[in-house]
Tab-separated table of C-alpha atoms in Angstrom:
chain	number	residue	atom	x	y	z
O	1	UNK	CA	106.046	163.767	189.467
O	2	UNK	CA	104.364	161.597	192.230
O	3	UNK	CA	106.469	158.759	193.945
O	4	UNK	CA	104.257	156.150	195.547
O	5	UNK	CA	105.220	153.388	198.190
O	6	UNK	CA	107.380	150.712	196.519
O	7	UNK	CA	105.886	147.030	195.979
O	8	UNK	CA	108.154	144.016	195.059
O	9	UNK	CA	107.562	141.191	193.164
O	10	UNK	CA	103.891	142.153	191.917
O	11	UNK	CA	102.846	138.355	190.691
O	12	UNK	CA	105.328	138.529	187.138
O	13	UNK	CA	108.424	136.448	189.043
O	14	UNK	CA	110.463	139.263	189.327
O	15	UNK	CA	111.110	142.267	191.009
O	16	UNK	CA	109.015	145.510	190.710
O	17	UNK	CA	109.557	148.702	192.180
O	18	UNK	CA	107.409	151.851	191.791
O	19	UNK	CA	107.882	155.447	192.188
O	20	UNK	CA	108.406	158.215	189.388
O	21	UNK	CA	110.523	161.063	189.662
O	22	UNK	CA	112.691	163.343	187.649
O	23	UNK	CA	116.080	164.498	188.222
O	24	UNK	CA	117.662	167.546	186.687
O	25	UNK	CA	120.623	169.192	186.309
O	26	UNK	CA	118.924	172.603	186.065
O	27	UNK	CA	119.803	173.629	182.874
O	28	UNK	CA	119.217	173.691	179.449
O	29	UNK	CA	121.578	172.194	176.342
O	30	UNK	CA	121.617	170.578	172.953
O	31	UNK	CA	120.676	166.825	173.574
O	32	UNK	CA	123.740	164.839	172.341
O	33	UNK	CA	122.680	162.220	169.243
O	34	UNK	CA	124.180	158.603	169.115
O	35	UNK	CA	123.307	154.906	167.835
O	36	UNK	CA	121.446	153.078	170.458
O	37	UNK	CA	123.614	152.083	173.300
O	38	UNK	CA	123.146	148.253	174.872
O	39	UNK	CA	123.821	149.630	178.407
O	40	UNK	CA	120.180	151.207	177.846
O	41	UNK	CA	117.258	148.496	178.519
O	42	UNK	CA	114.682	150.478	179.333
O	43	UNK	CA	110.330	151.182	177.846
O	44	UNK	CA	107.554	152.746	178.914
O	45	UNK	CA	104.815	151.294	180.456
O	46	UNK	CA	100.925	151.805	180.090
O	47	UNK	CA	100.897	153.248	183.400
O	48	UNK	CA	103.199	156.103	182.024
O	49	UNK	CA	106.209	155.007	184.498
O	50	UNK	CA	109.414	153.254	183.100
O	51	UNK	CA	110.589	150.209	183.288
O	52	UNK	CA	114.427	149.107	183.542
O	53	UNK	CA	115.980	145.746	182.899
O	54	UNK	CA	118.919	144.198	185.320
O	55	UNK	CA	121.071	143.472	186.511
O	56	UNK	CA	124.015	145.231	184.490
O	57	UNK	CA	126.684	145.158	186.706
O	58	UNK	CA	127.226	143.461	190.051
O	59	UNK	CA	127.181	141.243	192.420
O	60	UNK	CA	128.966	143.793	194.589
O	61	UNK	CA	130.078	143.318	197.921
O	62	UNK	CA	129.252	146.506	200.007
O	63	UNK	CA	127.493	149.502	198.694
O	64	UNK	CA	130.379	151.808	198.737
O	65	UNK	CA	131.963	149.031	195.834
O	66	UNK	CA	128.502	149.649	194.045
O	67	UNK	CA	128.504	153.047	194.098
O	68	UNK	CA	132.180	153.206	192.504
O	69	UNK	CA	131.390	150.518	190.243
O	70	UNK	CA	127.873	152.742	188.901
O	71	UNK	CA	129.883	155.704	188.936
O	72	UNK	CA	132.663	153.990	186.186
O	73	UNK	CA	130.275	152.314	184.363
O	74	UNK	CA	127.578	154.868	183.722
O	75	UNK	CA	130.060	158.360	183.313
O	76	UNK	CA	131.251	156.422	180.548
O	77	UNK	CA	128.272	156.199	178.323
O	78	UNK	CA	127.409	158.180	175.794
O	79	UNK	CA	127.104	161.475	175.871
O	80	UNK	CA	127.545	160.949	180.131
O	81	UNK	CA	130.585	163.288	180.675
O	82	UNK	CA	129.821	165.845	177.277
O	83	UNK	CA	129.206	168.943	179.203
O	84	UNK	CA	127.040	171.703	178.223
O	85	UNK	CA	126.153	169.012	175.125
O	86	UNK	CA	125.385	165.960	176.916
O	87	UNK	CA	122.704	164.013	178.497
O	88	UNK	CA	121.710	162.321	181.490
O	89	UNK	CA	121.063	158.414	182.616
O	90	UNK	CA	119.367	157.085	185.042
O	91	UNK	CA	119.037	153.229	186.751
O	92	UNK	CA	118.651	151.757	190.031
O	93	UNK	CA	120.856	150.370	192.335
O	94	UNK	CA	119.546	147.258	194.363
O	95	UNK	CA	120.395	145.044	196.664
O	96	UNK	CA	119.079	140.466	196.491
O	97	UNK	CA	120.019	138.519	199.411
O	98	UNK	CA	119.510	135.618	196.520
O	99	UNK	CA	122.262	137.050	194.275
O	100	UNK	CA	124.415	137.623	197.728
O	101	UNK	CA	124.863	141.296	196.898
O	102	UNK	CA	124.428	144.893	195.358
O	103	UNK	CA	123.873	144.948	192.013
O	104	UNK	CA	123.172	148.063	188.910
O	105	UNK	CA	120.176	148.026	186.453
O	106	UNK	CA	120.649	148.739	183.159
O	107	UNK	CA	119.837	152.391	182.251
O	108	UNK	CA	117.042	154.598	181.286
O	109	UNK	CA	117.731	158.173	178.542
O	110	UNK	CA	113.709	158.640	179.221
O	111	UNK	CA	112.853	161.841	179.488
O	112	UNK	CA	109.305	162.896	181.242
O	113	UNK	CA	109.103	165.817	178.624
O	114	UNK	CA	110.928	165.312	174.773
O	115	UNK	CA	109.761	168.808	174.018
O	116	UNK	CA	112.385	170.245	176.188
O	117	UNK	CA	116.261	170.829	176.202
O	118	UNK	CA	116.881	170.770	180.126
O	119	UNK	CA	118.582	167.816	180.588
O	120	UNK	CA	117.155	165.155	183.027
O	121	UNK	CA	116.222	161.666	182.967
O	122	UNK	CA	112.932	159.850	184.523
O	123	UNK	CA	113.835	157.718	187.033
O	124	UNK	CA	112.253	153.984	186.116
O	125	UNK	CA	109.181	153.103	188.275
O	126	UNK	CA	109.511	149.079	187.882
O	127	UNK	CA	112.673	147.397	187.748
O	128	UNK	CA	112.472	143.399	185.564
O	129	UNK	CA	115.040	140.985	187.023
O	130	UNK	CA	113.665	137.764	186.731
O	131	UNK	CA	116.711	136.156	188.422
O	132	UNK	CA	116.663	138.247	191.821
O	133	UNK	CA	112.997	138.249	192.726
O	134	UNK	CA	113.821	138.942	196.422
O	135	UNK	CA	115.494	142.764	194.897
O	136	UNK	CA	115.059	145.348	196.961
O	137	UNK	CA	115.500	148.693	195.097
O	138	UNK	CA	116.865	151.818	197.466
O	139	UNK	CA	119.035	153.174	195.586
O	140	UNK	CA	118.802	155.918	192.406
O	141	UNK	CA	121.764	157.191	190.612
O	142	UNK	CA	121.875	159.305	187.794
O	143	UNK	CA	124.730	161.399	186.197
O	144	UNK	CA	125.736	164.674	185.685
O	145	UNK	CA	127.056	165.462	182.491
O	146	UNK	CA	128.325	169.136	183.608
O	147	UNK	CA	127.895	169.443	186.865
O	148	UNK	CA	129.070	167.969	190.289
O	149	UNK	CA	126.337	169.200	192.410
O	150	UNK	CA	122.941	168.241	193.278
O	151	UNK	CA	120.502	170.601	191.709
O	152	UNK	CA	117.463	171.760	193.350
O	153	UNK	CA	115.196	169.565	192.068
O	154	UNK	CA	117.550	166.522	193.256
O	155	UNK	CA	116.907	167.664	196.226
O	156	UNK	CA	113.165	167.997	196.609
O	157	UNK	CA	112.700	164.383	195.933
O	158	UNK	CA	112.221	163.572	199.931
O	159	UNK	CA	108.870	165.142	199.437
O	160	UNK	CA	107.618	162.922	196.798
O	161	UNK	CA	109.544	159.914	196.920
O	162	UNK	CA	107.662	158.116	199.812
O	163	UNK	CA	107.843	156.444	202.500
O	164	UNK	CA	111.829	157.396	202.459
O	165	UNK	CA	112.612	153.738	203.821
O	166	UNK	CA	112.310	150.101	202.513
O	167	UNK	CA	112.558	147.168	204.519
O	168	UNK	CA	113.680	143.701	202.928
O	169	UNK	CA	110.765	141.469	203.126
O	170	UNK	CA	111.156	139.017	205.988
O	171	UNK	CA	114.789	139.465	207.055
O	172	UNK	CA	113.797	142.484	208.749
O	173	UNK	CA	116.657	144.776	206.983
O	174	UNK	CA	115.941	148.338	206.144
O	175	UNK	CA	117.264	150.342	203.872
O	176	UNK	CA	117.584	153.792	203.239
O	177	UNK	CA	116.601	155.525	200.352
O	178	UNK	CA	118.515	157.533	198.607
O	179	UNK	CA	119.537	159.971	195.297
O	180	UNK	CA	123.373	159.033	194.086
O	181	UNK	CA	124.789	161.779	191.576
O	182	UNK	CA	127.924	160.532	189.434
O	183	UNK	CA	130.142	163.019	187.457
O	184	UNK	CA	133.605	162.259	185.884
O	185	UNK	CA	135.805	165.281	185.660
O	186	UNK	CA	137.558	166.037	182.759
O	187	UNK	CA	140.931	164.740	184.388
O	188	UNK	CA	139.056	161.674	184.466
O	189	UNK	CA	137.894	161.303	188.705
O	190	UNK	CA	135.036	159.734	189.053
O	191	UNK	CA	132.727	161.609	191.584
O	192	UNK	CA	130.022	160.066	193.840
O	193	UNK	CA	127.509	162.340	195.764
O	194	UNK	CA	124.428	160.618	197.776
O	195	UNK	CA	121.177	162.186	199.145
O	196	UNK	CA	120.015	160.535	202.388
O	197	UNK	CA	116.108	160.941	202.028
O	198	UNK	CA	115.314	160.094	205.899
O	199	UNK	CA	118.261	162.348	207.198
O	200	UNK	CA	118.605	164.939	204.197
O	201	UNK	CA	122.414	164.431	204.601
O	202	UNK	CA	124.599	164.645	201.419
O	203	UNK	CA	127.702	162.443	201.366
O	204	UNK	CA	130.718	162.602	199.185
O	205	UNK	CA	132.354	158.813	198.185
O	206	UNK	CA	136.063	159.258	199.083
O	207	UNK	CA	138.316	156.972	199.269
O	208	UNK	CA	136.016	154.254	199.783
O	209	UNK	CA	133.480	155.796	202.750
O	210	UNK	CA	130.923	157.851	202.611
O	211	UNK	CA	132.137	161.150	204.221
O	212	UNK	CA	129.135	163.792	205.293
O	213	UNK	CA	129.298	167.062	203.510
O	214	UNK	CA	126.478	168.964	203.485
O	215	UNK	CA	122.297	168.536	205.168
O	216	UNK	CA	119.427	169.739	203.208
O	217	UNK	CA	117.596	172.289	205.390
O	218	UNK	CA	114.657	173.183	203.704
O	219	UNK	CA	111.951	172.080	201.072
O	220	UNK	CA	113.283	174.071	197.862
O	221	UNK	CA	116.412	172.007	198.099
O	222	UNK	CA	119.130	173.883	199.506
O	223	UNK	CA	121.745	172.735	201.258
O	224	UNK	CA	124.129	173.839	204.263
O	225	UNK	CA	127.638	172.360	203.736
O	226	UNK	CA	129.623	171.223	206.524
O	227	UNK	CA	132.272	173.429	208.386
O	228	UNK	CA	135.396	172.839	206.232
O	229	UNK	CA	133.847	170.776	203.456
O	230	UNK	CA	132.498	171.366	199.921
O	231	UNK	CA	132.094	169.311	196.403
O	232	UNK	CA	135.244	168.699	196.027
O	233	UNK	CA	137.952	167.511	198.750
């Protein structure tokens, strides 16, 4: 999919973000069935894209405390953490000098294809909080239901997703963009992993900081770990 620049507030009162892309997990599954979860607020729009209701969670403090908070709260939906037979979510993670902190949309289960089993999720292209018009959206997590590692396709989002930086409109803050994957393991640890789109790097959340693992070095999406580091600590 195409990601185009991202535009706030487009004349509706709240905030709008655009951009559409699709993460997967790079495999294919059974898509786990369930009654409709509350969590999810999301519809499609005429323009194709998505769009995703907030704020579910927050304010948060720092983004590390988001990014824990996301991680809890969405690897406990649904089908989130059912392996081979689950399915992903995605939402947005945004920050609203209004609201005085970080906050979590509610979630998206759209798919950009229903005829297929790989499991992925369409990122939303507009996010609807009428209370935090000033919302500036950098931030894209999405879980894992299997996996803890980026796939491929994570990965080549820098080349769509454009321009990789968004500033916060007249306080002169810029943010950077970037792809959060959340996986629970089965003895219950909740794993963050974040994409840097301007620097490529790949951070793992541990113990409250982000700690650098691994750099994308090339345009299919592969990544170089760190002397002494991998997925897992």
């Amino acid at each position: 999919m195409r990601a185009s620049m991202a535009r706030l507030g487009a004349g509706r009162g709240y905030a709008t973000c655009f951009w559409a892309l699709v993460l997967l997990t790079g495999c294919t599954g059974a898509v786990a069935c369930s009654s409709p979860n509350p969590n999810v607020r999301a519809h499609r729009l005429p323009s194709g894209g998505i769009a995703v209701e907030g704020p579910l969670a927050g304010p948060f403090a720092t983004e590390e405390v988001l990014a824990q908070n996301a991680c809890e709260i969405m690897t406990r939906q649904p089908g989130a953490s059912a392996g081979m037979h689950g399915t992903e979510d995605c939402a947005l993670g945004y920050y609203s000098s209004q609201g005085q902190g970080y906050f979590l949309s509610y979630l998206s289960e759209l798919k950009a294809r229903l005829d297929t089993g790989r499991k992925s999720c369409l990122i939303p292209t507009a996010l609807e909080d009428e209370v935090h018009g000033d919302a500036v959206v950098f931030w894209a997590p999405h879980t894992h239901p299997h996996n803890r590692e980026f796939s491929r396709v994570d990965l080549q989002v820098h080349l769509r997703w454009l321009p990789t930086r968004v500033a916060e409109k007249g306080m002169g803050r810029v943010f950077a963009k970037s792809i959060l994957l959340l996986f629970r393991e089965k003895t219950g640890e909740c794993r963050v992993y974040r994409y840097e789109l301007p620097s490529k790097g790949v951070f793992a959340l541990r113990d409250g900081a982000w700690v650098p693992i691994g750099r994308v070095y090339d345009d299919e999406g592969n990544v170089e770990m760190l002397d002494g580091m991998g997925w897992l600590p």
